Amino acid sequence: MAGVAGGGGGGGGNDFQWCFSQVKGAIDEDVAEADIISTVEFNYSGDLLATGDKGGRVVIFQREQENKSRPHSRGEYNVYSTFQSHEPEFDYLKSLEIEEKINKIRWLPQQNAAHFLLSTNDKTIKLWKISERDKRAEGYNLKDEDGRLRDPFRITALRVPILKPMDLMVEASPRRIFANAHTYHINSISVNSDHETYLSADDLRINLWHLEITDRSFNIVDIKPANMEELTEVITAAEFHPHHCNVFVYSSSKGTIRLCDMRSSALCDRHSKFFEEPEDPSSRSFFSEIISSISDVKFSHSGRYMMTRDYLSVKVWDLNMENRPVETYQVHEYLRSKLCSLYENDCIFDKFECCWNGSDSAIMTGSYNNFFRMFDRNTRRDITLEASRESSKPRAILKPRKVCTGGKRKKDEISVDSLDFNKKILHTAWHPTENIIAVAATNNLYIFQDKIN
């Protein structure tokens, strides 16, 4: 199988192969905890790609213009801006450290020359403005060129300051800080299609914010029981519908998804739709509840479907059908027999994300051993690829990987027992219109693109 037909924007009929484009980050064997990438997000045009890490930093890559002298090299992504988004804090009331780790980044649609993004750690959301400056003012009346104030008595003539060109500077400045609204850890932020509001979700509550107002938010979902001993589930992810500004969904640790309509009531504790797949009693085990917990939920670009990721599978739901998913894709079914050891080393609690391609015809999600999986929804074909420096020669075609589950291992296969569970791909992103993907592998960001046959 050559590859998974994705057709980023055009709804591909072509089969193509994925090839290596770039890798960012240090090669060192011993990785600093602060350098581990914790979120990856393309902006609406795909020209900017943002990553957040456990050290509270945001790095933005910008796509270069295509080079006429090198027609085969499509625009590469180079560092555009790096800034410290969050610092470690201490909650003195609860004697708790608040990590600086960036949990999520969400871009706002571009309205002018500047770019805006929301970034969040466990407690505080910040709105950042990223803007360019390539001119500076000179010839002030009240200060010298080096910035020192002039003696007012020596000013004899009025000067008109002029703008002079300077080296391009990219500035990141925090425009809004949305704090003190979450008792528990924030796991999701999602910008509404009205471009004026956004939601933030923690384990038990979802809040609705206006982008201009920082001192108050509206609580739209609250699942906290009066007695915390009765707590049976938590919110794991939440997202606004891409077109209907009144509709959002949230997923739970019990494997269910609730769709809510803000037109029905101010507090959306009563859902409009409830998506749940009935459990097969024959496959029930001690781990059933843990592996059914949903780690990510994403609406398709069309708004017709949504995709959920649990520990072993990805499911695609039609919003008009609540009783079962229309498609189920097994990500790493060969791990079912290994759940006991994955429970002991805590890997069973890893939160894998998933993403759609631009035309909703293909989906991607991560696995272990730096493997990531792609599924073509039209042909029902799937592929396993690896993000590794071994295949990181320019334009090197990624070879499909196979995992051997028992019996005789073929030459190119890798045994389940030799998978490295410390190398995991939790965060991936797909360019909104093209077949370019970004894959975060620990502290490295891999960028792959298609090579059409």
mmCIF file with all atom_site columns, N, CA, C and O in Angstrom, residues 187-222:
data_model
loop_
_atom_site.group_PDB
_atom_site.id
_atom_site.type_symbol
_atom_site.label_atom_id
_atom_site.label_alt_id
_atom_site.label_comp_id
_atom_site.label_asym_id
_atom_site.label_entity_id
_atom_site.label_seq_id
_atom_site.pdbx_PDB_ins_code
_atom_site.Cartn_x
_atom_site.Cartn_y
_atom_site.Cartn_z
_atom_site.occupancy
_atom_site.B_iso_or_equiv
_atom_site.pdbx_formal_charge
_atom_site.auth_seq_id
_atom_site.auth_comp_id
_atom_site.auth_asym_id
_atom_site.auth_atom_id
_atom_site.pdbx_PDB_model_num
ATOM 1   N N  . ASN A 1 187 ? -8.357  21.405 30.631 1.00 0.00 ? 187 ASN A N  1
ATOM 2   C CA . ASN A 1 187 ? -7.927  20.425 29.631 1.00 0.00 ? 187 ASN A CA 1
ATOM 3   C C  . ASN A 1 187 ? -8.223  20.851 28.199 1.00 0.00 ? 187 ASN A C  1
ATOM 4   O O  . ASN A 1 187 ? -7.656  20.296 27.259 1.00 0.00 ? 187 ASN A O  1
ATOM 5   N N  . SER A 1 188 ? -9.132  21.832 28.017 1.00 0.00 ? 188 SER A N  1
ATOM 6   C CA . SER A 1 188 ? -9.506  22.241 26.657 1.00 0.00 ? 188 SER A CA 1
ATOM 7   C C  . SER A 1 188 ? -9.828  23.716 26.597 1.00 0.00 ? 188 SER A C  1
ATOM 8   O O  . SER A 1 188 ? -10.376 24.282 27.554 1.00 0.00 ? 188 SER A O  1
ATOM 9   N N  . ILE A 1 189 ? -9.479  24.324 25.461 1.00 0.00 ? 189 ILE A N  1
ATOM 10  C CA . ILE A 1 189 ? -10.033 25.633 25.111 1.00 0.00 ? 189 ILE A CA 1
ATOM 11  C C  . ILE A 1 189 ? -10.497 25.536 23.659 1.00 0.00 ? 189 ILE A C  1
ATOM 12  O O  . ILE A 1 189 ? -9.908  24.790 22.870 1.00 0.00 ? 189 ILE A O  1
ATOM 13  N N  . SER A 1 190 ? -11.558 26.245 23.321 1.00 0.00 ? 190 SER A N  1
ATOM 14  C CA . SER A 1 190 ? -12.089 26.179 21.960 1.00 0.00 ? 190 SER A CA 1
ATOM 15  C C  . SER A 1 190 ? -12.705 27.517 21.593 1.00 0.00 ? 190 SER A C  1
ATOM 16  O O  . SER A 1 190 ? -13.550 28.038 22.329 1.00 0.00 ? 190 SER A O  1
ATOM 17  N N  . VAL A 1 191 ? -12.264 28.078 20.454 1.00 0.00 ? 191 VAL A N  1
ATOM 18  C CA . VAL A 1 191 ? -12.777 29.372 20.005 1.00 0.00 ? 191 VAL A CA 1
ATOM 19  C C  . VAL A 1 191 ? -14.083 29.148 19.259 1.00 0.00 ? 191 VAL A C  1
ATOM 20  O O  . VAL A 1 191 ? -14.200 28.248 18.420 1.00 0.00 ? 191 VAL A O  1
ATOM 21  N N  . ASN A 1 192 ? -15.074 29.976 19.565 1.00 0.00 ? 192 ASN A N  1
ATOM 22  C CA . ASN A 1 192 ? -16.390 29.845 18.940 1.00 0.00 ? 192 ASN A CA 1
ATOM 23  C C  . ASN A 1 192 ? -16.369 30.375 17.510 1.00 0.00 ? 192 ASN A C  1
ATOM 24  O O  . ASN A 1 192 ? -15.535 31.211 17.154 1.00 0.00 ? 192 ASN A O  1
ATOM 25  N N  . SER A 1 193 ? -17.332 29.916 16.700 1.00 0.00 ? 193 SER A N  1
ATOM 26  C CA . SER A 1 193 ? -17.400 30.382 15.306 1.00 0.00 ? 193 SER A CA 1
ATOM 27  C C  . SER A 1 193 ? -17.865 31.835 15.202 1.00 0.00 ? 193 SER A C  1
ATOM 28  O O  . SER A 1 193 ? -17.764 32.438 14.142 1.00 0.00 ? 193 SER A O  1
ATOM 29  N N  . ASP A 1 194 ? -18.362 32.418 16.330 1.00 0.00 ? 194 ASP A N  1
ATOM 30  C CA . ASP A 1 194 ? -18.708 33.848 16.286 1.00 0.00 ? 194 ASP A CA 1
ATOM 31  C C  . ASP A 1 194 ? -17.459 34.727 16.446 1.00 0.00 ? 194 ASP A C  1
ATOM 32  O O  . ASP A 1 194 ? -17.528 35.951 16.314 1.00 0.00 ? 194 ASP A O  1
ATOM 33  N N  . HIS A 1 195 ? -16.309 34.090 16.733 1.00 0.00 ? 195 HIS A N  1
ATOM 34  C CA . HIS A 1 195 ? -15.004 34.766 16.877 1.00 0.00 ? 195 HIS A CA 1
ATOM 35  C C  . HIS A 1 195 ? -14.992 35.797 17.996 1.00 0.00 ? 195 HIS A C  1
ATOM 36  O O  . HIS A 1 195 ? -14.074 36.612 18.076 1.00 0.00 ? 195 HIS A O  1
ATOM 37  N N  . GLU A 1 196 ? -15.997 35.755 18.850 1.00 0.00 ? 196 GLU A N  1
ATOM 38  C CA . GLU A 1 196 ? -16.061 36.711 19.969 1.00 0.00 ? 196 GLU A CA 1
ATOM 39  C C  . GLU A 1 196 ? -15.945 36.010 21.314 1.00 0.00 ? 196 GLU A C  1
ATOM 40  O O  . GLU A 1 196 ? -15.531 36.615 22.291 1.00 0.00 ? 196 GLU A O  1
ATOM 41  N N  . THR A 1 197 ? -16.337 34.738 21.353 1.00 0.00 ? 197 THR A N  1
ATOM 42  C CA . THR A 1 197 ? -16.348 34.010 22.615 1.00 0.00 ? 197 THR A CA 1
ATOM 43  C C  . THR A 1 197 ? -15.531 32.726 22.479 1.00 0.00 ? 197 THR A C  1
ATOM 44  O O  . THR A 1 197 ? -15.229 32.289 21.364 1.00 0.00 ? 197 THR A O  1
ATOM 45  N N  . TYR A 1 198 ? -15.179 32.156 23.605 1.00 0.00 ? 198 TYR A N  1
ATOM 46  C CA . TYR A 1 198 ? -14.510 30.853 23.599 1.00 0.00 ? 198 TYR A CA 1
ATOM 47  C C  . TYR A 1 198 ? -14.872 30.132 24.888 1.00 0.00 ? 198 TYR A C  1
ATOM 48  O O  . TYR A 1 198 ? -15.346 30.747 25.847 1.00 0.00 ? 198 TYR A O  1
ATOM 49  N N  . LEU A 1 199 ? -14.669 28.810 24.882 1.00 0.00 ? 199 LEU A N  1
ATOM 50  C CA . LEU A 1 199 ? -14.932 28.048 26.103 1.00 0.00 ? 199 LEU A CA 1
ATOM 51  C C  . LEU A 1 199 ? -13.635 27.490 26.664 1.00 0.00 ? 199 LEU A C  1
ATOM 52  O O  . LEU A 1 199 ? -12.655 27.295 25.938 1.00 0.00 ? 199 LEU A O  1
ATOM 53  N N  . SER A 1 200 ? -13.632 27.271 27.964 1.00 0.00 ? 200 SER A N  1
ATOM 54  C CA . SER A 1 200 ? -12.526 26.573 28.616 1.00 0.00 ? 200 SER A CA 1
ATOM 55  C C  . SER A 1 200 ? -13.133 25.513 29.515 1.00 0.00 ? 200 SER A C  1
ATOM 56  O O  . SER A 1 200 ? -14.127 25.765 30.195 1.00 0.00 ? 200 SER A O  1
ATOM 57  N N  . ALA A 1 201 ? -12.536 24.316 29.494 1.00 0.00 ? 201 ALA A N  1
ATOM 58  C CA . ALA A 1 201 ? -13.095 23.197 30.262 1.00 0.00 ? 201 ALA A CA 1
ATOM 59  C C  . ALA A 1 201 ? -12.056 22.646 31.219 1.00 0.00 ? 201 ALA A C  1
ATOM 60  O O  . ALA A 1 201 ? -10.885 22.516 30.860 1.00 0.00 ? 201 ALA A O  1
ATOM 61  N N  . ASP A 1 202 ? -12.503 22.342 32.440 1.00 0.00 ? 202 ASP A N  1
ATOM 62  C CA . ASP A 1 202 ? -11.648 21.595 33.361 1.00 0.00 ? 202 ASP A CA 1
ATOM 63  C C  . ASP A 1 202 ? -12.340 20.261 33.681 1.00 0.00 ? 202 ASP A C  1
ATOM 64  O O  . ASP A 1 202 ? -13.292 19.875 33.000 1.00 0.00 ? 202 ASP A O  1
ATOM 65  N N  . ASP A 1 203 ? -11.893 19.575 34.715 1.00 0.00 ? 203 ASP A N  1
ATOM 66  C CA . ASP A 1 203 ? -12.424 18.232 35.003 1.00 0.00 ? 203 ASP A CA 1
ATOM 67  C C  . ASP A 1 203 ? -13.926 18.213 35.288 1.00 0.00 ? 203 ASP A C  1
ATOM 68  O O  . ASP A 1 203 ? -14.593 17.228 34.992 1.00 0.00 ? 203 ASP A O  1
ATOM 69  N N  . LEU A 1 204 ? -14.463 19.293 35.872 1.00 0.00 ? 204 LEU A N  1
ATOM 70  C CA . LEU A 1 204 ? -15.868 19.263 36.284 1.00 0.00 ? 204 LEU A CA 1
ATOM 71  C C  . LEU A 1 204 ? -16.715 20.405 35.736 1.00 0.00 ? 204 LEU A C  1
ATOM 72  O O  . LEU A 1 204 ? -17.937 20.383 35.872 1.00 0.00 ? 204 LEU A O  1
ATOM 73  N N  . ARG A 1 205 ? -16.075 21.420 35.154 1.00 0.00 ? 205 ARG A N  1
ATOM 74  C CA . ARG A 1 205 ? -16.870 22.576 34.705 1.00 0.00 ? 205 ARG A CA 1
ATOM 75  C C  . ARG A 1 205 ? -16.400 23.090 33.355 1.00 0.00 ? 205 ARG A C  1
ATOM 76  O O  . ARG A 1 205 ? -15.228 22.950 32.997 1.00 0.00 ? 205 ARG A O  1
ATOM 77  N N  . ILE A 1 206 ? -17.347 23.725 32.639 1.00 0.00 ? 206 ILE A N  1
ATOM 78  C CA . ILE A 1 206 ? -17.014 24.410 31.389 1.00 0.00 ? 206 ILE A CA 1
ATOM 79  C C  . ILE A 1 206 ? -17.463 25.856 31.519 1.00 0.00 ? 206 ILE A C  1
ATOM 80  O O  . ILE A 1 206 ? -18.596 26.125 31.932 1.00 0.00 ? 206 ILE A O  1
ATOM 81  N N  . ASN A 1 207 ? -16.571 26.784 31.184 1.00 0.00 ? 207 ASN A N  1
ATOM 82  C CA . ASN A 1 207 ? -16.876 28.215 31.266 1.00 0.00 ? 207 ASN A CA 1
ATOM 83  C C  . ASN A 1 207 ? -16.883 28.838 29.881 1.00 0.00 ? 207 ASN A C  1
ATOM 84  O O  . ASN A 1 207 ? -16.105 28.448 29.002 1.00 0.00 ? 207 ASN A O  1
ATOM 85  N N  . LEU A 1 208 ? -17.748 29.829 29.721 1.00 0.00 ? 208 LEU A N  1
ATOM 86  C CA . LEU A 1 208 ? -17.832 30.587 28.470 1.00 0.00 ? 208 LEU A CA 1
ATOM 87  C C  . LEU A 1 208 ? -17.289 31.984 28.719 1.00 0.00 ? 208 LEU A C  1
ATOM 88  O O  . LEU A 1 208 ? -17.700 32.669 29.657 1.00 0.00 ? 208 LEU A O  1
ATOM 89  N N  . TRP A 1 209 ? -16.344 32.406 27.868 1.00 0.00 ? 209 TRP A N  1
ATOM 90  C CA . TRP A 1 209 ? -15.697 33.713 28.010 1.00 0.00 ? 209 TRP A CA 1
ATOM 91  C C  . TRP A 1 209 ? -15.973 34.592 26.801 1.00 0.00 ? 209 TRP A C  1
ATOM 92  O O  . TRP A 1 209 ? -16.153 34.088 25.695 1.00 0.00 ? 209 TRP A O  1
ATOM 93  N N  . HIS A 1 210 ? -15.929 35.903 27.014 1.00 0.00 ? 210 HIS A N  1
ATOM 94  C CA . HIS A 1 210 ? -15.857 36.842 25.901 1.00 0.00 ? 210 HIS A CA 1
ATOM 95  C C  . HIS A 1 210 ? -14.400 37.261 25.782 1.00 0.00 ? 210 HIS A C  1
ATOM 96  O O  . HIS A 1 210 ? -13.737 37.521 26.787 1.00 0.00 ? 210 HIS A O  1
ATOM 97  N N  . LEU A 1 211 ? -13.890 37.322 24.554 1.00 0.00 ? 211 LEU A N  1
ATOM 98  C CA . LEU A 1 211 ? -12.466 37.605 24.361 1.00 0.00 ? 211 LEU A CA 1
ATOM 99  C C  . LEU A 1 211 ? -12.044 38.980 24.877 1.00 0.00 ? 211 LEU A C  1
ATOM 100 O O  . LEU A 1 211 ? -10.867 39.213 25.137 1.00 0.00 ? 211 LEU A O  1
ATOM 101 N N  . GLU A 1 212 ? -13.012 39.883 25.036 1.00 0.00 ? 212 GLU A N  1
ATOM 102 C CA . GLU A 1 212 ? -12.681 41.242 25.501 1.00 0.00 ? 212 GLU A CA 1
ATOM 103 C C  . GLU A 1 212 ? -12.820 41.398 27.019 1.00 0.00 ? 212 GLU A C  1
ATOM 104 O O  . GLU A 1 212 ? -12.419 42.411 27.566 1.00 0.00 ? 212 GLU A O  1
ATOM 105 N N  . ILE A 1 213 ? -13.431 40.408 27.673 1.00 0.00 ? 213 ILE A N  1
ATOM 106 C CA . ILE A 1 213 ? -13.761 40.573 29.103 1.00 0.00 ? 213 ILE A CA 1
ATOM 107 C C  . ILE A 1 213 ? -13.013 39.528 29.926 1.00 0.00 ? 213 ILE A C  1
ATOM 108 O O  . ILE A 1 213 ? -13.223 38.321 29.772 1.00 0.00 ? 213 ILE A O  1
ATOM 109 N N  . THR A 1 214 ? -12.140 39.996 30.810 1.00 0.00 ? 214 THR A N  1
ATOM 110 C CA . THR A 1 214 ? -11.305 39.054 31.564 1.00 0.00 ? 214 THR A CA 1
ATOM 111 C C  . THR A 1 214 ? -11.789 38.807 32.999 1.00 0.00 ? 214 THR A C  1
ATOM 112 O O  . THR A 1 214 ? -11.385 37.830 33.613 1.00 0.00 ? 214 THR A O  1
ATOM 113 N N  . ASP A 1 215 ? -12.645 39.694 33.516 1.00 0.00 ? 215 ASP A N  1
ATOM 114 C CA . ASP A 1 215 ? -12.971 39.583 34.948 1.00 0.00 ? 215 ASP A CA 1
ATOM 115 C C  . ASP A 1 215 ? -14.224 38.764 35.222 1.00 0.00 ? 215 ASP A C  1
ATOM 116 O O  . ASP A 1 215 ? -14.635 38.611 36.363 1.00 0.00 ? 215 ASP A O  1
ATOM 117 N N  . ARG A 1 216 ? -14.862 38.228 34.179 1.00 0.00 ? 216 ARG A N  1
ATOM 118 C CA . ARG A 1 216 ? -15.994 37.334 34.448 1.00 0.00 ? 216 ARG A CA 1
ATOM 119 C C  . ARG A 1 216 ? -16.197 36.364 33.285 1.00 0.00 ? 216 ARG A C  1
ATOM 120 O O  . ARG A 1 216 ? -15.928 36.674 32.126 1.00 0.00 ? 216 ARG A O  1
ATOM 121 N N  . SER A 1 217 ? -16.666 35.186 33.644 1.00 0.00 ? 217 SER A N  1
ATOM 122 C CA . SER A 1 217 ? -17.031 34.182 32.640 1.00 0.00 ? 217 SER A CA 1
ATOM 123 C C  . SER A 1 217 ? -18.327 33.537 33.112 1.00 0.00 ? 217 SER A C  1
ATOM 124 O O  . SER A 1 217 ? -18.693 33.636 34.276 1.00 0.00 ? 217 SER A O  1
ATOM 125 N N  . PHE A 1 218 ? -19.015 32.882 32.190 1.00 0.00 ? 218 PHE A N  1
ATOM 126 C CA . PHE A 1 218 ? -20.280 32.220 32.529 1.00 0.00 ? 218 PHE A CA 1
ATOM 127 C C  . PHE A 1 218 ? -20.061 30.722 32.619 1.00 0.00 ? 218 PHE A C  1
ATOM 128 O O  . PHE A 1 218 ? -19.488 30.128 31.704 1.00 0.00 ? 218 PHE A O  1
ATOM 129 N N  . ASN A 1 219 ? -20.501 30.132 33.700 1.00 0.00 ? 219 ASN A N  1
ATOM 130 C CA . ASN A 1 219 ? -20.407 28.693 33.858 1.00 0.00 ? 219 ASN A CA 1
ATOM 131 C C  . ASN A 1 219 ? -21.546 28.040 33.073 1.00 0.00 ? 219 ASN A C  1
ATOM 132 O O  . ASN A 1 219 ? -22.711 28.270 33.364 1.00 0.00 ? 219 ASN A O  1
ATOM 133 N N  . ILE A 1 220 ? -21.203 27.248 32.035 1.00 0.00 ? 220 ILE A N  1
ATOM 134 C CA . ILE A 1 220 ? -22.269 26.672 31.196 1.00 0.00 ? 220 ILE A CA 1
ATOM 135 C C  . ILE A 1 220 ? -22.465 25.171 31.439 1.00 0.00 ? 220 ILE A C  1
ATOM 136 O O  . ILE A 1 220 ? -23.499 24.624 31.079 1.00 0.00 ? 220 ILE A O  1
ATOM 137 N N  . VAL A 1 221 ? -21.459 24.512 32.048 1.00 0.00 ? 221 VAL A N  1
ATOM 138 C CA . VAL A 1 221 ? -21.635 23.110 32.438 1.00 0.00 ? 221 VAL A CA 1
ATOM 139 C C  . VAL A 1 221 ? -20.977 22.924 33.806 1.00 0.00 ? 221 VAL A C  1
ATOM 140 O O  . VAL A 1 221 ? -19.862 23.391 34.022 1.00 0.00 ? 221 VAL A O  1
ATOM 141 N N  . ASP A 1 222 ? -21.701 22.263 34.695 1.00 0.00 ? 222 ASP A N  1
ATOM 142 C CA . ASP A 1 222 ? -21.141 21.968 36.021 1.00 0.00 ? 222 ASP A CA 1
ATOM 143 C C  . ASP A 1 222 ? -21.598 20.569 36.407 1.00 0.00 ? 222 ASP A C  1
ATOM 144 O O  . ASP A 1 222 ? -22.771 20.345 36.691 1.00 0.00 ? 222 ASP A O  1
#
